[in-house]
Amino acid sequence: MMAENDRKFLLEAIALAKEGVEKGAGGPFGCVIVKDGMIVGKGHNQVTSTNDPTAHAEVMAIRDACAKLGAYQLTGCDLYTSCEPCPMCLGAIYWARPRRVIYACTRDDAANAGFDDAVIYREINIPVDKRKIPFDQQYLSEAVALFDLWKIKGDKRLY
């Protein structure tokens, strides 16, 4: 059985998704981030209105919450989203490190509406030289030297 707060915040995410669709901002996706029972971040899909393929609901909500919290990690936060996160958002969520993710629709529901991320899930596991988009590594020692610089940097903030 769903906890009452989970239902409440999922409905908030769904309302944001609907608002985004009605405004013509992008696809039907919404997200809220909650800490200590309060919404600290909100986002809806804005891909088509901003011409930004990364402007997914979860990414927008993560940016909003991190700015409001003054932190680059969402420690102690719960992320509520109207749909199971796509691979890009999944990566962003893991970098942000919320306590948990609660979602309503599945990736199959999204695919049935024309948002099919299956190709991305497949591509992640394919060797680089077999991917649909060519990836051509050009090794440069100057780029690797940046990792050496990072390793010895004394005042870095780990994440």
mmCIF file with all atom_site columns, N, CA, C and O in Angstrom, residues 2 6-15 17 28-32 58 79-85 101-110:
data_model
loop_
_atom_site.group_PDB
_atom_site.id
_atom_site.type_symbol
_atom_site.label_atom_id
_atom_site.label_alt_id
_atom_site.label_comp_id
_atom_site.label_asym_id
_atom_site.label_entity_id
_atom_site.label_seq_id
_atom_site.pdbx_PDB_ins_code
_atom_site.Cartn_x
_atom_site.Cartn_y
_atom_site.Cartn_z
_atom_site.occupancy
_atom_site.B_iso_or_equiv
_atom_site.pdbx_formal_charge
_atom_site.auth_seq_id
_atom_site.auth_comp_id
_atom_site.auth_asym_id
_atom_site.auth_atom_id
_atom_site.pdbx_PDB_model_num
ATOM 1   N N  . MET A 1 2   ? 0.505  2.221  -0.800  1.00 0.00 ? 2   MET A N  1
ATOM 2   C CA . MET A 1 2   ? 1.274  3.437  -0.931  1.00 0.00 ? 2   MET A CA 1
ATOM 3   C C  . MET A 1 2   ? 1.087  4.349  0.280   1.00 0.00 ? 2   MET A C  1
ATOM 4   O O  . MET A 1 2   ? -0.024 4.561  0.737   1.00 0.00 ? 2   MET A O  1
ATOM 5   N N  . ASP A 1 6   ? 3.734  9.686  -0.161  1.00 0.00 ? 6   ASP A N  1
ATOM 6   C CA . ASP A 1 6   ? 4.206  9.291  -1.484  1.00 0.00 ? 6   ASP A CA 1
ATOM 7   C C  . ASP A 1 6   ? 3.157  9.628  -2.538  1.00 0.00 ? 6   ASP A C  1
ATOM 8   O O  . ASP A 1 6   ? 3.484  10.173 -3.594  1.00 0.00 ? 6   ASP A O  1
ATOM 9   N N  . ARG A 1 7   ? 1.913  9.323  -2.249  1.00 0.00 ? 7   ARG A N  1
ATOM 10  C CA . ARG A 1 7   ? 0.826  9.644  -3.192  1.00 0.00 ? 7   ARG A CA 1
ATOM 11  C C  . ARG A 1 7   ? 0.743  11.156 -3.415  1.00 0.00 ? 7   ARG A C  1
ATOM 12  O O  . ARG A 1 7   ? 0.646  11.625 -4.545  1.00 0.00 ? 7   ARG A O  1
ATOM 13  N N  . LYS A 1 8   ? 0.810  11.900 -2.336  1.00 0.00 ? 8   LYS A N  1
ATOM 14  C CA . LYS A 1 8   ? 0.723  13.365 -2.409  1.00 0.00 ? 8   LYS A CA 1
ATOM 15  C C  . LYS A 1 8   ? 1.815  13.935 -3.311  1.00 0.00 ? 8   LYS A C  1
ATOM 16  O O  . LYS A 1 8   ? 1.551  14.759 -4.188  1.00 0.00 ? 8   LYS A O  1
ATOM 17  N N  . PHE A 1 9   ? 3.048  13.502 -3.115  1.00 0.00 ? 9   PHE A N  1
ATOM 18  C CA . PHE A 1 9   ? 4.151  14.064 -3.887  1.00 0.00 ? 9   PHE A CA 1
ATOM 19  C C  . PHE A 1 9   ? 4.185  13.539 -5.320  1.00 0.00 ? 9   PHE A C  1
ATOM 20  O O  . PHE A 1 9   ? 4.582  14.269 -6.236  1.00 0.00 ? 9   PHE A O  1
ATOM 21  N N  . LEU A 1 10  ? 3.761  12.293 -5.525  1.00 0.00 ? 10  LEU A N  1
ATOM 22  C CA . LEU A 1 10  ? 3.631  11.810 -6.901  1.00 0.00 ? 10  LEU A CA 1
ATOM 23  C C  . LEU A 1 10  ? 2.576  12.628 -7.658  1.00 0.00 ? 10  LEU A C  1
ATOM 24  O O  . LEU A 1 10  ? 2.772  12.967 -8.831  1.00 0.00 ? 10  LEU A O  1
ATOM 25  N N  . LEU A 1 11  ? 1.481  12.953 -6.989  1.00 0.00 ? 11  LEU A N  1
ATOM 26  C CA . LEU A 1 11  ? 0.453  13.783 -7.628  1.00 0.00 ? 11  LEU A CA 1
ATOM 27  C C  . LEU A 1 11  ? 0.984  15.179 -7.943  1.00 0.00 ? 11  LEU A C  1
ATOM 28  O O  . LEU A 1 11  ? 0.612  15.766 -8.966  1.00 0.00 ? 11  LEU A O  1
ATOM 29  N N  . GLU A 1 12  ? 1.880  15.698 -7.111  1.00 0.00 ? 12  GLU A N  1
ATOM 30  C CA . GLU A 1 12  ? 2.526  16.982 -7.405  1.00 0.00 ? 12  GLU A CA 1
ATOM 31  C C  . GLU A 1 12  ? 3.370  16.873 -8.677  1.00 0.00 ? 12  GLU A C  1
ATOM 32  O O  . GLU A 1 12  ? 3.353  17.769 -9.528  1.00 0.00 ? 12  GLU A O  1
ATOM 33  N N  . ALA A 1 13  ? 4.115  15.784 -8.797  1.00 0.00 ? 13  ALA A N  1
ATOM 34  C CA . ALA A 1 13  ? 4.938  15.569 -9.991  1.00 0.00 ? 13  ALA A CA 1
ATOM 35  C C  . ALA A 1 13  ? 4.063  15.439 -11.229 1.00 0.00 ? 13  ALA A C  1
ATOM 36  O O  . ALA A 1 13  ? 4.373  15.995 -12.294 1.00 0.00 ? 13  ALA A O  1
ATOM 37  N N  . ILE A 1 14  ? 2.959  14.724 -11.101 1.00 0.00 ? 14  ILE A N  1
ATOM 38  C CA . ILE A 1 14  ? 2.028  14.546 -12.221 1.00 0.00 ? 14  ILE A CA 1
ATOM 39  C C  . ILE A 1 14  ? 1.402  15.881 -12.612 1.00 0.00 ? 14  ILE A C  1
ATOM 40  O O  . ILE A 1 14  ? 1.259  16.193 -13.804 1.00 0.00 ? 14  ILE A O  1
ATOM 41  N N  . ALA A 1 15  ? 1.069  16.706 -11.640 1.00 0.00 ? 15  ALA A N  1
ATOM 42  C CA . ALA A 1 15  ? 0.506  18.034 -11.927 1.00 0.00 ? 15  ALA A CA 1
ATOM 43  C C  . ALA A 1 15  ? 1.520  18.892 -12.684 1.00 0.00 ? 15  ALA A C  1
ATOM 44  O O  . ALA A 1 15  ? 1.146  19.630 -13.611 1.00 0.00 ? 15  ALA A O  1
ATOM 45  N N  . ALA A 1 17  ? 3.858  17.736 -14.657 1.00 0.00 ? 17  ALA A N  1
ATOM 46  C CA . ALA A 1 17  ? 3.913  17.170 -16.004 1.00 0.00 ? 17  ALA A CA 1
ATOM 47  C C  . ALA A 1 17  ? 2.763  17.697 -16.853 1.00 0.00 ? 17  ALA A C  1
ATOM 48  O O  . ALA A 1 17  ? 2.955  18.107 -18.006 1.00 0.00 ? 17  ALA A O  1
ATOM 49  N N  . PRO A 1 28  ? 5.287  14.836 -21.368 1.00 0.00 ? 28  PRO A N  1
ATOM 50  C CA . PRO A 1 28  ? 4.482  14.711 -20.144 1.00 0.00 ? 28  PRO A CA 1
ATOM 51  C C  . PRO A 1 28  ? 5.236  14.123 -18.958 1.00 0.00 ? 28  PRO A C  1
ATOM 52  O O  . PRO A 1 28  ? 4.935  13.023 -18.485 1.00 0.00 ? 28  PRO A O  1
ATOM 53  N N  . PHE A 1 29  ? 6.213  14.867 -18.475 1.00 0.00 ? 29  PHE A N  1
ATOM 54  C CA . PHE A 1 29  ? 7.033  14.388 -17.379 1.00 0.00 ? 29  PHE A CA 1
ATOM 55  C C  . PHE A 1 29  ? 7.195  15.490 -16.337 1.00 0.00 ? 29  PHE A C  1
ATOM 56  O O  . PHE A 1 29  ? 7.447  16.643 -16.687 1.00 0.00 ? 29  PHE A O  1
ATOM 57  N N  . GLY A 1 30  ? 7.049  15.116 -15.067 1.00 0.00 ? 30  GLY A N  1
ATOM 58  C CA . GLY A 1 30  ? 7.206  16.068 -13.974 1.00 0.00 ? 30  GLY A CA 1
ATOM 59  C C  . GLY A 1 30  ? 7.931  15.424 -12.812 1.00 0.00 ? 30  GLY A C  1
ATOM 60  O O  . GLY A 1 30  ? 7.915  14.194 -12.658 1.00 0.00 ? 30  GLY A O  1
ATOM 61  N N  . CYS A 1 31  ? 8.553  16.257 -11.978 1.00 0.00 ? 31  CYS A N  1
ATOM 62  C CA . CYS A 1 31  ? 9.352  15.737 -10.873 1.00 0.00 ? 31  CYS A CA 1
ATOM 63  C C  . CYS A 1 31  ? 9.383  16.744 -9.735  1.00 0.00 ? 31  CYS A C  1
ATOM 64  O O  . CYS A 1 31  ? 9.459  17.960 -9.980  1.00 0.00 ? 31  CYS A O  1
ATOM 65  N N  . VAL A 1 32  ? 9.300  16.246 -8.511  1.00 0.00 ? 32  VAL A N  1
ATOM 66  C CA . VAL A 1 32  ? 9.537  17.071 -7.332  1.00 0.00 ? 32  VAL A CA 1
ATOM 67  C C  . VAL A 1 32  ? 10.551 16.362 -6.444  1.00 0.00 ? 32  VAL A C  1
ATOM 68  O O  . VAL A 1 32  ? 10.629 15.136 -6.414  1.00 0.00 ? 32  VAL A O  1
ATOM 69  N N  . GLU A 1 58  ? 13.451 15.396 -14.334 1.00 0.00 ? 58  GLU A N  1
ATOM 70  C CA . GLU A 1 58  ? 14.313 15.048 -13.208 1.00 0.00 ? 58  GLU A CA 1
ATOM 71  C C  . GLU A 1 58  ? 15.547 15.947 -13.163 1.00 0.00 ? 58  GLU A C  1
ATOM 72  O O  . GLU A 1 58  ? 15.956 16.396 -12.087 1.00 0.00 ? 58  GLU A O  1
ATOM 73  N N  . LEU A 1 79  ? 13.117 11.756 -4.368  1.00 0.00 ? 79  LEU A N  1
ATOM 74  C CA . LEU A 1 79  ? 12.792 12.257 -5.697  1.00 0.00 ? 79  LEU A CA 1
ATOM 75  C C  . LEU A 1 79  ? 11.537 11.553 -6.185  1.00 0.00 ? 79  LEU A C  1
ATOM 76  O O  . LEU A 1 79  ? 11.505 10.323 -6.246  1.00 0.00 ? 79  LEU A O  1
ATOM 77  N N  . TYR A 1 80  ? 10.509 12.325 -6.487  1.00 0.00 ? 80  TYR A N  1
ATOM 78  C CA . TYR A 1 80  ? 9.233  11.804 -6.990  1.00 0.00 ? 80  TYR A CA 1
ATOM 79  C C  . TYR A 1 80  ? 9.098  12.208 -8.441  1.00 0.00 ? 80  TYR A C  1
ATOM 80  O O  . TYR A 1 80  ? 9.212  13.391 -8.775  1.00 0.00 ? 80  TYR A O  1
ATOM 81  N N  . THR A 1 81  ? 8.843  11.246 -9.290  1.00 0.00 ? 81  THR A N  1
ATOM 82  C CA . THR A 1 81  ? 8.743  11.547 -10.713 1.00 0.00 ? 81  THR A CA 1
ATOM 83  C C  . THR A 1 81  ? 7.555  10.824 -11.332 1.00 0.00 ? 81  THR A C  1
ATOM 84  O O  . THR A 1 81  ? 7.183  9.729  -10.893 1.00 0.00 ? 81  THR A O  1
ATOM 85  N N  . SER A 1 82  ? 6.964  11.457 -12.316 1.00 0.00 ? 82  SER A N  1
ATOM 86  C CA . SER A 1 82  ? 5.751  10.917 -12.924 1.00 0.00 ? 82  SER A CA 1
ATOM 87  C C  . SER A 1 82  ? 6.022  9.653  -13.731 1.00 0.00 ? 82  SER A C  1
ATOM 88  O O  . SER A 1 82  ? 5.101  8.907  -14.024 1.00 0.00 ? 82  SER A O  1
ATOM 89  N N  . CYS A 1 83  ? 7.292  9.409  -14.071 1.00 0.00 ? 83  CYS A N  1
ATOM 90  C CA . CYS A 1 83  ? 7.624  8.239  -14.887 1.00 0.00 ? 83  CYS A CA 1
ATOM 91  C C  . CYS A 1 83  ? 9.011  7.728  -14.516 1.00 0.00 ? 83  CYS A C  1
ATOM 92  O O  . CYS A 1 83  ? 9.878  8.506  -14.087 1.00 0.00 ? 83  CYS A O  1
ATOM 93  N N  . GLU A 1 84  ? 9.216  6.454  -14.707 1.00 0.00 ? 84  GLU A N  1
ATOM 94  C CA . GLU A 1 84  ? 10.528 5.846  -14.489 1.00 0.00 ? 84  GLU A CA 1
ATOM 95  C C  . GLU A 1 84  ? 11.581 6.647  -15.257 1.00 0.00 ? 84  GLU A C  1
ATOM 96  O O  . GLU A 1 84  ? 11.412 6.936  -16.436 1.00 0.00 ? 84  GLU A O  1
ATOM 97  N N  . PRO A 1 85  ? 12.663 7.043  -14.614 1.00 0.00 ? 85  PRO A N  1
ATOM 98  C CA . PRO A 1 85  ? 13.661 7.885  -15.271 1.00 0.00 ? 85  PRO A CA 1
ATOM 99  C C  . PRO A 1 85  ? 14.336 7.208  -16.464 1.00 0.00 ? 85  PRO A C  1
ATOM 100 O O  . PRO A 1 85  ? 14.598 6.001  -16.446 1.00 0.00 ? 85  PRO A O  1
ATOM 101 N N  . VAL A 1 101 ? 14.013 7.045  -4.868  1.00 0.00 ? 101 VAL A N  1
ATOM 102 C CA . VAL A 1 101 ? 13.254 7.512  -6.035  1.00 0.00 ? 101 VAL A CA 1
ATOM 103 C C  . VAL A 1 101 ? 11.916 6.803  -6.037  1.00 0.00 ? 101 VAL A C  1
ATOM 104 O O  . VAL A 1 101 ? 11.852 5.579  -5.892  1.00 0.00 ? 101 VAL A O  1
ATOM 105 N N  . ILE A 1 102 ? 10.856 7.582  -6.219  1.00 0.00 ? 102 ILE A N  1
ATOM 106 C CA . ILE A 1 102 ? 9.504  7.031  -6.280  1.00 0.00 ? 102 ILE A CA 1
ATOM 107 C C  . ILE A 1 102 ? 8.921  7.487  -7.614  1.00 0.00 ? 102 ILE A C  1
ATOM 108 O O  . ILE A 1 102 ? 8.933  8.684  -7.914  1.00 0.00 ? 102 ILE A O  1
ATOM 109 N N  . TYR A 1 103 ? 8.439  6.553  -8.432  1.00 0.00 ? 103 TYR A N  1
ATOM 110 C CA . TYR A 1 103 ? 7.917  6.923  -9.746  1.00 0.00 ? 103 TYR A CA 1
ATOM 111 C C  . TYR A 1 103 ? 6.561  6.281  -9.986  1.00 0.00 ? 103 TYR A C  1
ATOM 112 O O  . TYR A 1 103 ? 6.213  5.282  -9.367  1.00 0.00 ? 103 TYR A O  1
ATOM 113 N N  . ALA A 1 104 ? 5.801  6.888  -10.915 1.00 0.00 ? 104 ALA A N  1
ATOM 114 C CA . ALA A 1 104 ? 4.451  6.414  -11.205 1.00 0.00 ? 104 ALA A CA 1
ATOM 115 C C  . ALA A 1 104 ? 4.454  5.476  -12.418 1.00 0.00 ? 104 ALA A C  1
ATOM 116 O O  . ALA A 1 104 ? 4.330  4.266  -12.268 1.00 0.00 ? 104 ALA A O  1
ATOM 117 N N  . CYS A 1 105 ? 4.609  5.997  -13.608 1.00 0.00 ? 105 CYS A N  1
ATOM 118 C CA . CYS A 1 105 ? 4.571  5.185  -14.841 1.00 0.00 ? 105 CYS A CA 1
ATOM 119 C C  . CYS A 1 105 ? 5.907  4.492  -15.067 1.00 0.00 ? 105 CYS A C  1
ATOM 120 O O  . CYS A 1 105 ? 6.931  4.888  -14.519 1.00 0.00 ? 105 CYS A O  1
ATOM 121 N N  . THR A 1 106 ? 5.876  3.481  -15.922 1.00 0.00 ? 106 THR A N  1
ATOM 122 C CA . THR A 1 106 ? 7.094  2.747  -16.258 1.00 0.00 ? 106 THR A CA 1
ATOM 123 C C  . THR A 1 106 ? 7.639  3.209  -17.605 1.00 0.00 ? 106 THR A C  1
ATOM 124 O O  . THR A 1 106 ? 6.967  3.902  -18.370 1.00 0.00 ? 106 THR A O  1
ATOM 125 N N  . ARG A 1 107 ? 8.837  2.756  -17.914 1.00 0.00 ? 107 ARG A N  1
ATOM 126 C CA . ARG A 1 107 ? 9.431  3.052  -19.226 1.00 0.00 ? 107 ARG A CA 1
ATOM 127 C C  . ARG A 1 107 ? 8.592  2.467  -20.349 1.00 0.00 ? 107 ARG A C  1
ATOM 128 O O  . ARG A 1 107 ? 8.563  3.014  -21.447 1.00 0.00 ? 107 ARG A O  1
ATOM 129 N N  . ASP A 1 108 ? 7.874  1.373  -20.088 1.00 0.00 ? 108 ASP A N  1
ATOM 130 C CA . ASP A 1 108 ? 6.988  0.800  -21.104 1.00 0.00 ? 108 ASP A CA 1
ATOM 131 C C  . ASP A 1 108 ? 5.792  1.715  -21.363 1.00 0.00 ? 108 ASP A C  1
ATOM 132 O O  . ASP A 1 108 ? 5.353  1.867  -22.508 1.00 0.00 ? 108 ASP A O  1
ATOM 133 N N  . ASP A 1 109 ? 5.261  2.327  -20.306 1.00 0.00 ? 109 ASP A N  1
ATOM 134 C CA . ASP A 1 109 ? 4.179  3.302  -20.485 1.00 0.00 ? 109 ASP A CA 1
ATOM 135 C C  . ASP A 1 109 ? 4.661  4.459  -21.358 1.00 0.00 ? 109 ASP A C  1
ATOM 136 O O  . ASP A 1 109 ? 3.949  4.923  -22.248 1.00 0.00 ? 109 ASP A O  1
ATOM 137 N N  . ALA A 1 110 ? 5.882  4.930  -21.095 1.00 0.00 ? 110 ALA A N  1
ATOM 138 C CA . ALA A 1 110 ? 6.451  6.028  -21.884 1.00 0.00 ? 110 ALA A CA 1
ATOM 139 C C  . ALA A 1 110 ? 6.646  5.597  -23.341 1.00 0.00 ? 110 ALA A C  1
ATOM 140 O O  . ALA A 1 110 ? 6.335  6.356  -24.266 1.00 0.00 ? 110 ALA A O  1
#
